[in-house]
Amino acid sequence: MANVLGAKIKGLRKEKALTLEQLAEKIGSGKSYIWEIENKGVKRPSAEKLAAIAKALDVTTDYLIDDTQTEVSDDLEKEVFYRKLGQLDKGDQDRIMDMIDAWSKK
Amino acid sequence: MANVLGAKIKGLRKEKALTLEQLAEKIGSGKSYIWEIENKGVKRPSAEKLAAIAKALDVTTDYLIDDTQTEVSDDLEKEVFYRKLGQLDKGDQDRIMDMIDAWSKK
DNA sequence: ATATAAGTATCGCTATCTTGAACTTTCTGT
DNA sequence: ACAGAAAGTTCAAGATAGCGATACTTATAT
């Protein structure tokens, strides 16, 4: 379970039936490098490259980077959260945020 | 019109009243390097670094990278909420959701 | 069987990133 | 106002990784 980033990219690329060359072209780099990211566990692609990759694969860079996030985030779940949150007034929203902050400190 | 990234980081850091040293420590870098990112504008930080910075400043890396996006939107704030919520364990997540439910009944 | 596309691998230049110190400016309390 | 502390600014040099170029190997198809 070493190279999460590489696995994600490879998976998404395959889903879209793109070859290394096609993806490489989309993001303006060589296929060898993107192959290395996928397979050799290249640790830190530049933000620029990663943003380009994310765009080409229709995901966010945050999703690609975050190792704890292994599934393309469930839009429905997120939507529900957003909608409920939006129903609160600003003060309550802030209180929720404070609470999340406090609890994530440990 | 150069160095949008640096300006964003600097702005967010100031908003949170963090010193260079404090932010540097949060993300595991020297203050000189982060100063260079903010002011010298020549740097293209790695995705890893940028992700750490985004997390420390409560924004997404996508927001930091996208030069066309210059202000923190409501959507972005919600996105950050959601990200933090995901870091909590299931029990805490449920309690947050319950709280949102309770408060929205008004 | 040959051609062509896809994938695998290596090399090397350059830029990122670290360290760390020294210097300057701004802030703080007295 | 002054000293001392804290924040910010600058520089230099070395280690490391990004990633483009290129060439080799394996799969697919006609």
Coordinates of C-alpha atoms (C1' of nucleotides) in Angstrom, one line a residue:
Chain A
M1 CA 0.0 0.0 0.0
A2 CA 2.9 2.2 -0.7
N3 CA 2.2 4.4 -3.7
V4 CA -1.3 5.6 -3.2
L5 CA -1.0 8.6 -5.5
G6 CA 0.3 6.5 -8.3
A7 CA -2.4 3.9 -7.9
K8 CA -5.1 6.6 -8.0
I9 CA -3.7 8.2 -11.2
K10 CA -3.3 4.8 -12.9
G11 CA -6.8 3.8 -11.9
L12 CA -8.3 7.0 -13.2
R13 CA -6.4 6.9 -16.4
K14 CA -7.5 3.4 -17.1
E15 CA -11.1 4.3 -16.3
K16 CA -10.9 6.9 -19.0
A17 CA -9.1 4.5 -21.3
L18 CA -6.2 6.9 -21.8
T19 CA -2.7 5.7 -22.7
L20 CA 0.3 7.1 -21.0
E21 CA 1.1 9.1 -24.1
Q22 CA -2.4 10.6 -24.2
L23 CA -2.4 11.6 -20.6
A24 CA 1.2 12.9 -20.9
E25 CA 0.2 15.0 -23.9
K26 CA -2.8 16.4 -22.1
I27 CA -0.6 17.6 -19.2
G28 CA 2.4 18.6 -21.3
S29 CA 5.0 16.2 -20.1
G30 CA 6.7 13.0 -21.1
K31 CA 5.1 9.6 -20.7
S32 CA 8.1 8.3 -19.0
Y33 CA 7.6 10.7 -16.1
I34 CA 4.0 9.9 -15.6
W35 CA 4.8 6.2 -15.8
E36 CA 7.3 6.8 -13.0
I37 CA 4.7 8.5 -10.9
E38 CA 2.3 5.6 -11.4
N39 CA 4.7 2.8 -10.9
K40 CA 7.9 3.9 -9.3
G41 CA 6.3 5.9 -6.5
V42 CA 7.8 9.2 -7.3
K43 CA 7.2 11.1 -4.1
R44 CA 6.4 14.6 -4.9
P45 CA 5.4 15.8 -8.3
S46 CA 5.2 19.6 -8.5
A47 CA 2.0 21.3 -7.7
E48 CA 1.8 22.4 -11.3
K49 CA 2.0 18.9 -12.7
L50 CA -0.4 17.5 -10.2
A51 CA -2.9 20.2 -10.9
A52 CA -2.6 19.5 -14.6
I53 CA -3.1 15.8 -13.9
A54 CA -6.0 16.4 -11.7
K55 CA -7.7 18.5 -14.3
A56 CA -7.1 15.9 -17.0
L57 CA -8.6 13.2 -14.8
D58 CA -11.5 15.3 -13.5
V59 CA -10.6 15.2 -9.9
T60 CA -9.2 17.7 -7.4
T61 CA -5.6 17.8 -6.5
D62 CA -6.6 17.5 -2.9
Y63 CA -8.1 14.1 -3.6
L64 CA -5.0 13.0 -5.3
I65 CA -2.7 14.1 -2.5
D66 CA -4.7 12.9 0.4
D67 CA -3.7 9.3 1.2
T68 CA -6.6 8.8 3.5
Q69 CA -9.1 9.4 0.7
T70 CA -9.2 6.4 -1.5
E71 CA -12.5 6.7 -3.2
V72 CA -13.7 9.6 -5.4
S73 CA -15.7 11.4 -2.8
D74 CA -19.3 10.7 -2.7
D75 CA -21.0 13.7 -4.2
L76 CA -24.3 12.8 -2.6
E77 CA -23.0 12.7 0.9
K78 CA -21.2 15.9 0.4
E79 CA -24.2 17.6 -1.1
V80 CA -26.3 16.6 2.0
F81 CA -23.7 18.0 4.3
Y82 CA -23.5 21.2 2.3
R83 CA -27.2 21.6 2.2
K84 CA -27.7 21.0 5.9
L85 CA -24.9 23.3 6.8
G86 CA -26.3 26.0 4.5
Q87 CA -29.5 26.0 6.4
L88 CA -27.8 27.2 9.5
D89 CA -27.2 30.8 10.1
K90 CA -23.6 32.1 10.0
G91 CA -23.2 32.0 13.7
D92 CA -24.2 28.4 14.0
Q93 CA -22.0 27.5 11.1
D94 CA -19.1 29.0 12.9
R95 CA -19.9 27.1 16.1
I96 CA -19.9 23.9 14.1
M97 CA -16.6 24.8 12.6
D98 CA -15.1 25.5 16.0
M99 CA -16.3 22.2 17.2
I100 CA -14.7 20.4 14.3
D101 CA -11.5 22.3 14.9
A102 CA -11.4 21.4 18.6
W103 CA -12.1 17.8 18.0
S104 CA -9.5 17.4 15.2
K105 CA -6.8 18.7 17.6
K106 CA -6.4 15.2 18.9
Chain B
M1 CA 0.5 40.6 -11.5
A2 CA 3.0 37.9 -10.7
N3 CA 3.1 35.5 -7.9
V4 CA -0.6 35.1 -7.1
L5 CA 0.3 32.0 -5.0
G6 CA 2.6 33.9 -2.8
A7 CA 0.2 36.7 -2.2
K8 CA -2.6 34.2 -1.3
I9 CA -0.4 32.4 1.2
K10 CA 0.8 35.7 2.7
G11 CA -2.7 37.0 3.0
L12 CA -4.0 33.9 4.6
R13 CA -1.1 33.7 7.0
K14 CA -1.7 37.3 8.1
E15 CA -5.4 36.6 8.6
K16 CA -4.5 33.8 10.9
A17 CA -1.9 36.0 12.6
L18 CA 0.8 33.5 12.1
T19 CA 4.5 34.4 11.9
L20 CA 6.7 33.0 9.2
E21 CA 8.3 30.8 11.9
Q22 CA 5.0 29.4 13.1
L23 CA 3.8 28.6 9.6
A24 CA 7.1 27.1 8.8
E25 CA 7.0 24.9 11.8
K26 CA 3.5 23.7 11.0
I27 CA 4.6 22.5 7.6
G28 CA 8.0 21.4 8.4
S29 CA 10.1 23.9 6.6
G30 CA 12.4 26.8 7.3
K31 CA 11.0 30.3 7.5
S32 CA 13.4 31.5 4.9
Y33 CA 11.9 29.1 2.3
I34 CA 8.4 30.0 3.0
W35 CA 9.3 33.6 2.9
E36 CA 10.8 33.0 -0.5
I37 CA 7.5 31.4 -1.7
E38 CA 5.6 34.4 -0.5
N39 CA 7.8 37.1 -1.8
K40 CA 10.3 35.9 -4.3
G41 CA 7.6 34.3 -6.4
V42 CA 10.0 32.2 -8.4
K43 CA 9.3 29.0 -6.6
R44 CA 6.9 26.3 -7.6
P45 CA 6.5 24.4 -4.4
S46 CA 5.9 20.7 -4.6
A47 CA 2.4 19.3 -4.2
E48 CA 3.5 17.9 -0.9
K49 CA 4.5 21.3 0.4
L50 CA 1.5 23.0 -1.0
A51 CA -0.8 20.5 0.5
A52 CA 0.8 21.0 3.9
I53 CA 0.5 24.8 3.5
A54 CA -3.2 24.5 2.4
K55 CA -4.0 22.4 5.4
A56 CA -2.3 24.8 7.8
L57 CA -4.2 27.7 6.3
D58 CA -7.5 26.0 6.0
V59 CA -7.9 26.1 2.3
T60 CA -7.6 23.6 -0.5
T61 CA -4.6 23.2 -2.7
D62 CA -6.8 23.7 -5.7
Y63 CA -7.6 27.2 -4.4
L64 CA -3.9 28.0 -3.9
I65 CA -3.0 26.8 -7.3
D66 CA -5.7 28.4 -9.3
D67 CA -4.6 31.8 -10.3
T68 CA -8.1 32.9 -11.4
Q69 CA -9.5 32.2 -8.0
T70 CA -8.5 35.1 -5.8
E71 CA -10.9 35.0 -2.9
V72 CA -12.1 32.5 -0.5
S73 CA -15.6 31.5 -1.5
D74 CA -18.4 30.0 0.6
D75 CA -18.0 26.8 -1.4
L76 CA -14.3 26.7 -0.5
E77 CA -15.1 27.1 3.2
K78 CA -17.6 24.3 3.0
E79 CA -15.1 22.2 1.2
V80 CA -12.6 22.8 4.1
F81 CA -15.3 22.0 6.6
Y82 CA -16.0 18.8 4.8
R83 CA -12.3 17.8 4.7
K84 CA -11.9 18.4 8.4
L85 CA -15.0 16.5 9.2
G86 CA -13.6 13.5 7.2
Q87 CA -10.6 13.5 9.4
L88 CA -12.6 12.9 12.6
D89 CA -13.5 9.4 13.7
K90 CA -16.9 8.1 12.8
G91 CA -18.4 8.8 16.2
D92 CA -17.4 12.4 16.2
Q93 CA -18.7 12.8 12.7
D94 CA -22.1 11.5 13.7
R95 CA -22.2 13.9 16.7
I96 CA -21.5 16.8 14.4
M97 CA -24.2 15.8 12.0
D98 CA -26.6 15.3 14.8
M99 CA -25.8 18.8 16.0
I100 CA -26.4 20.3 12.6
D101 CA -29.7 18.5 12.4
A102 CA -30.8 19.7 15.7
W103 CA -29.9 23.3 15.0
S104 CA -31.5 23.4 11.7
K105 CA -34.9 22.7 13.3
K106 CA -35.5 26.3 14.0
Chain C
dA1 C1' 5.7 -11.3 -39.6
dT2 C1' 6.0 -6.8 -39.5
dA3 C1' 4.3 -2.5 -38.1
dT4 C1' 2.7 0.3 -34.7
dA5 C1' 1.3 1.5 -30.3
dA6 C1' 1.9 0.9 -25.4
dG7 C1' 4.7 0.4 -21.7
dT8 C1' 9.4 0.1 -19.2
dA9 C1' 13.8 1.9 -18.2
dT10 C1' 18.0 5.0 -17.8
dC11 C1' 20.5 9.3 -17.9
dG12 C1' 21.3 13.8 -16.8
dC13 C1' 20.3 18.8 -16.4
dT14 C1' 17.9 21.8 -13.7
dA15 C1' 15.1 23.5 -10.0
dT16 C1' 13.4 22.5 -5.6
dC17 C1' 14.2 22.3 -1.0
dT18 C1' 17.1 22.3 3.3
dT19 C1' 20.1 24.3 6.6
dG20 C1' 21.7 27.8 8.8
dA21 C1' 23.5 31.8 9.8
dA22 C1' 23.7 36.8 9.7
dC23 C1' 21.5 41.0 9.0
dT24 C1' 17.5 44.5 9.2
dT25 C1' 13.2 46.1 10.6
dT26 C1' 9.3 46.2 13.7
dC27 C1' 7.3 45.4 18.2
dT28 C1' 7.3 45.2 23.4
dG29 C1' 7.8 46.6 27.9
dT30 C1' 9.8 49.8 31.1
Chain D
dA1 C1' 13.5 56.9 24.4
dC2 C1' 15.9 52.8 24.9
dA3 C1' 17.1 47.9 25.1
dG4 C1' 16.0 43.6 24.0
dA5 C1' 13.1 40.4 21.6
dA6 C1' 10.6 38.9 17.9
dA7 C1' 9.5 39.1 13.1
dG8 C1' 11.1 39.5 8.7
dT9 C1' 14.8 39.6 4.9
dT10 C1' 18.8 38.0 2.5
dC11 C1' 22.4 34.8 1.0
dA12 C1' 25.0 30.7 0.0
dA13 C1' 25.8 26.1 -0.8
dG14 C1' 24.8 21.3 -1.0
dA15 C1' 21.4 17.3 -1.4
dT16 C1' 17.7 15.7 -3.7
dA17 C1' 14.0 15.0 -6.9
dG18 C1' 11.4 16.7 -11.1
dC19 C1' 11.0 15.5 -15.5
dG20 C1' 12.4 15.8 -20.5
dA21 C1' 14.9 13.1 -23.9
dT22 C1' 15.7 9.0 -25.5
dA23 C1' 16.0 4.2 -26.3
dC24 C1' 14.7 -0.4 -25.4
dT25 C1' 10.9 -4.1 -24.6
dT26 C1' 6.4 -6.0 -24.8
dA27 C1' 1.7 -6.2 -26.5
dT28 C1' -1.9 -5.7 -30.3
dA29 C1' -3.4 -5.9 -34.8
dT30 C1' -3.5 -6.5 -39.7

